[in-house]
Amino acid sequence: MEMETWRPVLVFLLFLPSVLLFCNSANAKRSPLFPAFLKAGLKQSSDSGRGLYETRYFTQGLDHFDFTPQSYGTFQQRYLVNDTHWGGKGAPIFVYTGNEGDIGWFAQNTGFMYEIAPYFRALLVFIEHRYYGESMPFGGEEVAYSNATTLGYLSSTQALADYATLIIDLKKNLSSEGSPVVVFGGSYGGMLAAWFRLKYPHVTIGALASSAPILQFDDLVSPYTFDDIVTKDFRSESENCYKVIKNSWKEIEDTASQPGGLEKIEKSFKLCKGQGQGVENWIEIAVIYTAMTDYPTASNFLVPLPAYPVKQMCKAIDNPTAGNDTFARLYGAMNIYYNYSGTETCLAAGGDSDEHGMARGWSWQSCTEMTIVEGGSNNESILPPATYNYTEQAVACQNYYGVAPRPHWITTEFGGHDIRRVLKRFGSNIIFFNGLRDPWSGGGVLKSLSNSLIAIVAPEGAHHVDLRFSTKEDPKWLKTVRTKETKIIAGWLEQYYSDSRST
Amino acid sequence: MEMETWRPVLVFLLFLPSVLLFCNSANAKRSPLFPAFLKAGLKQSSDSGRGLYETRYFTQGLDHFDFTPQSYGTFQQRYLVNDTHWGGKGAPIFVYTGNEGDIGWFAQNTGFMYEIAPYFRALLVFIEHRYYGESMPFGGEEVAYSNATTLGYLSSTQALADYATLIIDLKKNLSSEGSPVVVFGGSYGGMLAAWFRLKYPHVTIGALASSAPILQFDDLVSPYTFDDIVTKDFRSESENCYKVIKNSWKEIEDTASQPGGLEKIEKSFKLCKGQGQGVENWIEIAVIYTAMTDYPTASNFLVPLPAYPVKQMCKAIDNPTAGNDTFARLYGAMNIYYNYSGTETCLAAGGDSDEHGMARGWSWQSCTEMTIVEGGSNNESILPPATYNYTEQAVACQNYYGVAPRPHWITTEFGGHDIRRVLKRFGSNIIFFNGLRDPWSGGGVLKSLSNSLIAIVAPEGAHHVDLRFSTKEDPKWLKTVRTKETKIIAGWLEQYYSDSRST
């Protein structure tokens, strides 16, 4: 198997008018970004949130930083509100800084906020990120996503300014300017939450940034980190499981290149007709996202999965009844990721739904400012061999969108270099949660930076597991994490009210 | 005399294609903004800075926050460098965050940086603010200033991102990424310095923000504050002086409305022919800017002035040989402000040169985001009666530029409300200097916010007096201020090097 020189930023671009850039070859292997890029099992994004929230809209400015006539455009930004437990004027407001997708989905997967709201008598607000879900400038997706001229306002700094503007207005409308605001976010949303506290301390008193790889930029992290963690996750369950997956890529390629090979693959994996071509990518996605969502309880974030899905996958692979057939072993594992509900009659390796409307926006963001460092795999990697080549990515992005990435922008605007020194005596009130099973933890803040910039690290945790609704089966360490977070937030609020009285 | 309902944001708009907005009537009274808007005496802006610096240029991005094709435009940003005392790799870099004008002028009036450079072995860098001086996007002033579409990128947030981008690049080119950067600024430049430390703590370790009215926005300050301080300044010298000036406005108007009155005014004030009409505005400007630059030594910042010019003006007014003629008394005072060098054969009340290229840019900035709260005068005011009416200003701005002000943007982006609580445990290493003789001190931070967000207040000080070159005649309090500032900066640097060694 040849080394790839570039691994694509995205593979799921079904909504994009063209797949020129990322899907132009069978070499397009995987989509190792955020949970965003998934064939997601949830179908609740457009329903009422099962009573979790009311939907509201805010007239938001298109461009906060410029004053061109164009910048005065507006759009309707969606936000979700739950005031069941709100204590009213002056009581806390908990805000989720929405990430790259339909905000309803994030609200439904951030049970932690709901569960602590009664204790704090907090109002819950989930703000949708511009250019995702219903929050579309230029009258809708068709124009907003048509080219760089309209897409150009999709950026993290604009999103943060949206949040500041909306929150200030909301508090004013509630006549509750004195309410302390705490922000919450996971993944990219966690990055936004941390940055929001750093840039807008006058709008929020503190941030819970869960699984936020704010250091996954520029030269701050090795491009192998992500793969290394995926590898470690599987290897920790079983050396054999790791080897079977690692060695499968060659076997798949060898088989596929033989006459009748694709049919054999289709049959082995019970793929729907004509889906054999994408199988390598399909397996890789399952491996990566299982590592990311290796939760200790059954979950339904990206797809329905059992508790400890990495363990379950390895159990299937290590199953002695499967004999020596690599494909049969792998099929058992894939069936866990792609068919845990058991409802699929055949599996679709090539089809992905992007139900939460994430792929298009993140493709743009990762091609402009979110130039995340990831995608190299070394000799030990469980994933197919790949080198990280920023230049090729940049050229591809430039060709596709007509604008070049700005690879140093995120560290210019938000920092990252020398973070321990920089934040040792600057800033306060951020919790950085990371689960070390999460491949994104390699770009996270894993050591506390000061007394109030606190890292919480869960060796057994996966991607923003702390933010999920609790279950009866939650292990002790997870309960401990949530208790710790709750206590820290309580401390911020106490301090706020105490300071407010004294100043 | 009728109450004005609106006092103009600017009177000096000679470069603007039209004076529709601000100068459309004799009611246009004054220009109480920054030193920017002055008939300045200095003529050194385009020379070599008398050996104070070398001029360099940086290719700067037009729009840091958006990714539209337009945003990828670039322009040449001018910056000035003095490396006479630089200790080389790892030694400190002192950066002046340029304000609304030709950067050479600010460099020449920020002697403090030159004087402490040898002690710290610091490199000096003065960065010009976009859209001022030579740092013009769109190939030059003609296009850049032609309309809101091109002017729209003139904003404080873009300027701050310019500074971050330039500084990071400069350090890289010097192979001196480890150099600590301290930023300095006065007036609007001081606001930028303070905000730069708050928003870009990863780029600068601390800021000296001199006479930075970061609280002169929104509902944070009374619109009477500015006038109150001007009034207090003159009254503190002499009650009679205050009364003569205060009562002069009516006398001028009465005289001007009589047949031959303007000629009488011209003669009384030795104005050049036909200049009588603008005399009220002309006097008001002198009163305001004399208060702002009430320095303890002879100076030549805005115009050549003696030491303690308010005292000198009042001395002229109180001069017993002037008899009871108000105009004769006032003429003596005006002669100090407008003709201290004694070289003018007649005085020009209507003409202003805007030599430092400030008026046009600030007019735009004050009509979009820099909606500074100022311009009301109460019954006690030494200045002509005026009410503060934001709405009228907004309408005038909208009519003139075709875009509306965003009066809440500065407090949304940079804060200000509840600043004592917000910054009590957030941020570090800012010195807020204010002289209480300075009318802008009303919008300044006058009490320390924490152990490292330190207010230095000089009751006898005027507008960023601390930043000026020292003289042999400097009073003790001024020396003490500068020593204190130097020690604090030394502390930041010590801490930086100590932290760098330990992390």
Short mmCIF file of N, CA, C and O in Angstrom, two decimals, chain B residues 178-252:
data_model
loop_
_atom_site.label_atom_id
_atom_site.label_comp_id
_atom_site.label_asym_id
_atom_site.label_seq_id
_atom_site.Cartn_x
_atom_site.Cartn_y
_atom_site.Cartn_z
N GLY B 178 11.51 34.84 22.06
CA GLY B 178 11.52 34.89 23.52
C GLY B 178 11.54 36.29 24.11
O GLY B 178 11.53 36.44 25.33
N SER B 179 11.58 37.30 23.28
CA SER B 179 11.59 38.67 23.80
C SER B 179 10.25 39.05 24.41
O SER B 179 9.22 38.91 23.76
N PRO B 180 10.26 39.55 25.63
CA PRO B 180 9.01 40.08 26.18
C PRO B 180 8.66 41.41 25.52
O PRO B 180 9.54 42.23 25.25
N VAL B 181 7.38 41.58 25.27
CA VAL B 181 6.90 42.81 24.62
C VAL B 181 6.09 43.61 25.63
O VAL B 181 5.17 43.07 26.25
N VAL B 182 6.43 44.86 25.79
CA VAL B 182 5.61 45.77 26.60
C VAL B 182 5.02 46.81 25.65
O VAL B 182 5.74 47.32 24.78
N VAL B 183 3.73 47.09 25.79
CA VAL B 183 3.11 48.08 24.91
C VAL B 183 2.85 49.39 25.66
O VAL B 183 2.60 49.40 26.87
N PHE B 184 2.95 50.45 24.91
CA PHE B 184 2.77 51.81 25.43
C PHE B 184 1.79 52.55 24.52
O PHE B 184 1.80 52.35 23.31
N GLY B 185 1.03 53.44 25.11
CA GLY B 185 0.18 54.27 24.28
C GLY B 185 -0.43 55.39 25.10
O GLY B 185 -0.62 55.25 26.32
N GLY B 186 -0.73 56.50 24.43
CA GLY B 186 -1.38 57.61 25.09
C GLY B 186 -2.68 57.94 24.39
O GLY B 186 -2.80 57.76 23.18
N SER B 187 -3.68 58.39 25.16
CA SER B 187 -4.95 58.80 24.58
C SER B 187 -5.61 57.58 23.91
O SER B 187 -5.66 56.51 24.52
N TYR B 188 -6.07 57.70 22.68
CA TYR B 188 -6.63 56.53 21.99
C TYR B 188 -5.58 55.43 21.91
O TYR B 188 -5.89 54.23 22.08
N GLY B 189 -4.34 55.81 21.71
CA GLY B 189 -3.25 54.82 21.71
C GLY B 189 -3.13 54.11 23.06
O GLY B 189 -2.75 52.94 23.12
N GLY B 190 -3.48 54.81 24.12
CA GLY B 190 -3.47 54.20 25.45
C GLY B 190 -4.61 53.22 25.62
O GLY B 190 -4.48 52.17 26.26
N MET B 191 -5.76 53.58 25.05
CA MET B 191 -6.88 52.64 25.06
C MET B 191 -6.46 51.36 24.33
O MET B 191 -6.69 50.25 24.82
N LEU B 192 -5.83 51.55 23.18
CA LEU B 192 -5.40 50.38 22.40
C LEU B 192 -4.38 49.55 23.19
O LEU B 192 -4.41 48.32 23.15
N ALA B 193 -3.48 50.22 23.89
CA ALA B 193 -2.47 49.49 24.67
C ALA B 193 -3.14 48.65 25.76
O ALA B 193 -2.83 47.47 25.94
N ALA B 194 -4.08 49.26 26.48
CA ALA B 194 -4.77 48.53 27.55
C ALA B 194 -5.56 47.36 26.97
O ALA B 194 -5.50 46.23 27.47
N TRP B 195 -6.31 47.64 25.93
CA TRP B 195 -7.11 46.58 25.31
C TRP B 195 -6.21 45.48 24.72
O TRP B 195 -6.56 44.31 24.75
N PHE B 196 -5.07 45.89 24.23
CA PHE B 196 -4.16 44.90 23.63
C PHE B 196 -3.67 43.92 24.70
O PHE B 196 -3.61 42.71 24.47
N ARG B 197 -3.35 44.44 25.87
CA ARG B 197 -2.93 43.54 26.95
C ARG B 197 -4.10 42.64 27.35
O ARG B 197 -3.91 41.45 27.61
N LEU B 198 -5.30 43.19 27.38
CA LEU B 198 -6.45 42.37 27.79
C LEU B 198 -6.80 41.31 26.75
O LEU B 198 -7.19 40.21 27.10
N LYS B 199 -6.65 41.65 25.48
CA LYS B 199 -7.06 40.71 24.43
C LYS B 199 -5.92 39.85 23.92
O LYS B 199 -6.15 38.79 23.37
N TYR B 200 -4.71 40.32 24.03
CA TYR B 200 -3.56 39.58 23.48
C TYR B 200 -2.47 39.40 24.54
O TYR B 200 -1.32 39.77 24.31
N PRO B 201 -2.82 38.76 25.65
CA PRO B 201 -1.81 38.58 26.71
C PRO B 201 -0.67 37.67 26.26
O PRO B 201 0.39 37.67 26.87
N HIS B 202 -0.91 36.91 25.19
CA HIS B 202 0.13 36.04 24.65
C HIS B 202 1.10 36.81 23.76
O HIS B 202 2.12 36.27 23.35
N VAL B 203 0.78 38.06 23.47
CA VAL B 203 1.68 38.86 22.63
C VAL B 203 2.40 39.94 23.45
O VAL B 203 3.51 40.33 23.13
N THR B 204 1.76 40.41 24.50
CA THR B 204 2.42 41.43 25.33
C THR B 204 2.33 41.06 26.80
O THR B 204 1.31 40.54 27.25
N ILE B 205 3.40 41.36 27.54
CA ILE B 205 3.39 41.02 28.97
C ILE B 205 2.81 42.14 29.82
O ILE B 205 2.52 41.93 31.00
N GLY B 206 2.64 43.31 29.24
CA GLY B 206 2.08 44.40 30.03
C GLY B 206 1.90 45.65 29.21
O GLY B 206 2.46 45.78 28.11
N ALA B 207 1.11 46.57 29.73
CA ALA B 207 0.78 47.79 29.00
C ALA B 207 0.83 49.02 29.89
O ALA B 207 0.34 48.99 31.03
N LEU B 208 1.43 50.07 29.37
CA LEU B 208 1.31 51.38 30.00
C LEU B 208 0.30 52.17 29.19
O LEU B 208 0.56 52.57 28.05
N ALA B 209 -0.88 52.33 29.76
CA ALA B 209 -1.97 53.02 29.09
C ALA B 209 -2.10 54.41 29.70
O ALA B 209 -2.61 54.57 30.81
N SER B 210 -1.61 55.37 28.98
CA SER B 210 -1.58 56.72 29.53
C SER B 210 -2.77 57.53 29.04
O SER B 210 -3.04 57.58 27.84
N SER B 211 -3.47 58.14 29.97
CA SER B 211 -4.61 59.00 29.63
C SER B 211 -5.55 58.33 28.65
O SER B 211 -5.90 58.89 27.61
N ALA B 212 -5.93 57.13 29.00
CA ALA B 212 -6.79 56.31 28.12
C ALA B 212 -8.21 56.29 28.67
O ALA B 212 -8.48 55.57 29.64
N PRO B 213 -9.10 57.05 28.09
CA PRO B 213 -10.47 57.10 28.63
C PRO B 213 -11.32 55.91 28.20
O PRO B 213 -12.31 56.06 27.50
N ILE B 214 -10.91 54.72 28.67
CA ILE B 214 -11.62 53.51 28.23
C ILE B 214 -13.04 53.43 28.81
O ILE B 214 -13.80 52.55 28.43
N LEU B 215 -13.35 54.34 29.72
CA LEU B 215 -14.71 54.32 30.30
C LEU B 215 -15.58 55.46 29.76
O LEU B 215 -16.64 55.74 30.32
N GLN B 216 -15.13 56.10 28.70
CA GLN B 216 -15.88 57.25 28.16
C GLN B 216 -16.90 56.79 27.11
O GLN B 216 -17.11 57.44 26.09
N PHE B 217 -17.56 55.67 27.38
CA PHE B 217 -18.49 55.10 26.42
C PHE B 217 -19.82 54.77 27.07
O PHE B 217 -19.90 54.63 28.29
N ASP B 218 -20.81 54.63 26.20
CA ASP B 218 -22.09 54.09 26.62
C ASP B 218 -22.64 54.90 27.80
O ASP B 218 -22.59 56.12 27.76
N ASP B 219 -23.12 54.23 28.82
CA ASP B 219 -23.68 54.96 29.96
C ASP B 219 -22.71 54.98 31.14
O ASP B 219 -23.10 55.12 32.30
N LEU B 220 -21.42 54.81 30.83
CA LEU B 220 -20.43 54.67 31.90
C LEU B 220 -20.04 55.99 32.53
O LEU B 220 -19.49 56.03 33.63
N VAL B 221 -20.26 57.07 31.82
CA VAL B 221 -19.75 58.35 32.28
C VAL B 221 -20.76 59.44 31.91
O VAL B 221 -21.52 59.30 30.96
N SER B 222 -20.75 60.48 32.69
CA SER B 222 -21.64 61.60 32.39
C SER B 222 -21.12 62.38 31.19
O SER B 222 -19.91 62.60 31.07
N PRO B 223 -22.01 62.84 30.32
CA PRO B 223 -21.56 63.66 29.19
C PRO B 223 -21.03 65.03 29.63
O PRO B 223 -20.50 65.77 28.81
N TYR B 224 -21.18 65.32 30.91
CA TYR B 224 -20.68 66.61 31.42
C TYR B 224 -19.25 66.52 31.95
O TYR B 224 -18.62 67.54 32.23
N THR B 225 -18.76 65.31 32.13
CA THR B 225 -17.46 65.11 32.78
C THR B 225 -16.36 65.93 32.14
O THR B 225 -15.57 66.59 32.83
N PHE B 226 -16.31 65.85 30.83
CA PHE B 226 -15.22 66.52 30.12
C PHE B 226 -15.23 68.02 30.41
O PHE B 226 -14.24 68.60 30.84
N ASP B 227 -16.39 68.63 30.19
CA ASP B 227 -16.51 70.07 30.42
C ASP B 227 -16.24 70.44 31.88
O ASP B 227 -15.64 71.47 32.17
N ASP B 228 -16.71 69.59 32.76
CA ASP B 228 -16.52 69.87 34.19
C ASP B 228 -15.03 70.01 34.51
O ASP B 228 -14.65 70.86 35.32
N ILE B 229 -14.23 69.17 33.90
CA ILE B 229 -12.80 69.20 34.22
C ILE B 229 -12.13 70.43 33.59
O ILE B 229 -11.30 71.09 34.22
N VAL B 230 -12.54 70.76 32.38
CA VAL B 230 -12.01 71.99 31.77
C VAL B 230 -12.34 73.18 32.67
O VAL B 230 -11.49 74.03 32.96
N THR B 231 -13.58 73.20 33.10
CA THR B 231 -14.04 74.29 33.97
C THR B 231 -13.21 74.36 35.25
O THR B 231 -12.73 75.43 35.65
N LYS B 232 -13.04 73.20 35.85
CA LYS B 232 -12.28 73.12 37.11
C LYS B 232 -10.85 73.62 36.92
O LYS B 232 -10.30 74.32 37.77
N ASP B 233 -10.25 73.23 35.80
CA ASP B 233 -8.86 73.63 35.53
C ASP B 233 -8.71 75.15 35.58
O ASP B 233 -7.83 75.69 36.24
N PHE B 234 -9.59 75.84 34.87
CA PHE B 234 -9.46 77.30 34.80
C PHE B 234 -9.85 77.95 36.12
O PHE B 234 -9.20 78.87 36.60
N ARG B 235 -10.91 77.42 36.70
CA ARG B 235 -11.38 77.97 37.98
C ARG B 235 -10.33 77.83 39.07
O ARG B 235 -10.24 78.66 39.97
N SER B 236 -9.56 76.75 38.97
CA SER B 236 -8.53 76.52 40.00
C SER B 236 -7.44 77.59 39.93
O SER B 236 -6.75 77.85 40.90
N GLU B 237 -7.30 78.22 38.76
CA GLU B 237 -6.30 79.28 38.64
C GLU B 237 -6.85 80.62 39.10
O GLU B 237 -6.16 81.38 39.77
N SER B 238 -8.10 80.86 38.70
CA SER B 238 -8.67 82.16 39.07
C SER B 238 -10.16 82.19 38.76
O SER B 238 -10.58 81.88 37.65
N GLU B 239 -10.93 82.59 39.75
CA GLU B 239 -12.38 82.66 39.57
C GLU B 239 -12.72 83.71 38.51
O GLU B 239 -13.63 83.53 37.70
N ASN B 240 -11.95 84.79 38.51
CA ASN B 240 -12.21 85.85 37.53
C ASN B 240 -11.96 85.35 36.11
O ASN B 240 -12.76 85.60 35.20
N CYS B 241 -10.87 84.65 35.94
CA CYS B 241 -10.51 84.11 34.63
C CYS B 241 -11.64 83.23 34.10
O CYS B 241 -12.08 83.35 32.96
N TYR B 242 -12.10 82.35 34.97
CA TYR B 242 -13.22 81.46 34.63
C TYR B 242 -14.44 82.27 34.20
O TYR B 242 -15.06 82.00 33.17
N LYS B 243 -14.75 83.29 34.97
CA LYS B 243 -15.96 84.08 34.69
C LYS B 243 -15.84 84.86 33.38
O LYS B 243 -16.79 84.98 32.62
N VAL B 244 -14.67 85.40 33.15
CA VAL B 244 -14.46 86.17 31.91
C VAL B 244 -14.71 85.27 30.70
O VAL B 244 -15.43 85.63 29.76
N ILE B 245 -14.10 84.08 30.76
CA ILE B 245 -14.29 83.16 29.61
C ILE B 245 -15.74 82.73 29.51
O ILE B 245 -16.35 82.77 28.45
N LYS B 246 -16.29 82.33 30.64
CA LYS B 246 -17.68 81.85 30.66
C LYS B 246 -18.65 82.89 30.12
O LYS B 246 -19.59 82.57 29.38
N ASN B 247 -18.41 84.14 30.49
CA ASN B 247 -19.34 85.19 30.05
C ASN B 247 -19.04 85.70 28.65
O ASN B 247 -19.83 86.47 28.08
N SER B 248 -17.93 85.31 28.12
CA SER B 248 -17.52 85.88 26.82
C SER B 248 -18.40 85.40 25.68
O SER B 248 -18.58 86.10 24.68
N TRP B 249 -18.94 84.18 25.78
CA TRP B 249 -19.69 83.61 24.65
C TRP B 249 -20.87 84.49 24.26
O TRP B 249 -21.13 84.72 23.08
N LYS B 250 -21.55 84.99 25.31
CA LYS B 250 -22.71 85.82 25.02
C LYS B 250 -22.26 87.15 24.41
O LYS B 250 -22.84 87.65 23.45
N GLU B 251 -21.20 87.68 24.97
CA GLU B 251 -20.70 88.97 24.49
C GLU B 251 -20.25 88.85 23.02
O GLU B 251 -20.49 89.75 22.22
N ILE B 252 -19.63 87.74 22.70
CA ILE B 252 -19.20 87.52 21.31
C ILE B 252 -20.42 87.44 20.39
O ILE B 252 -20.47 88.08 19.35
#
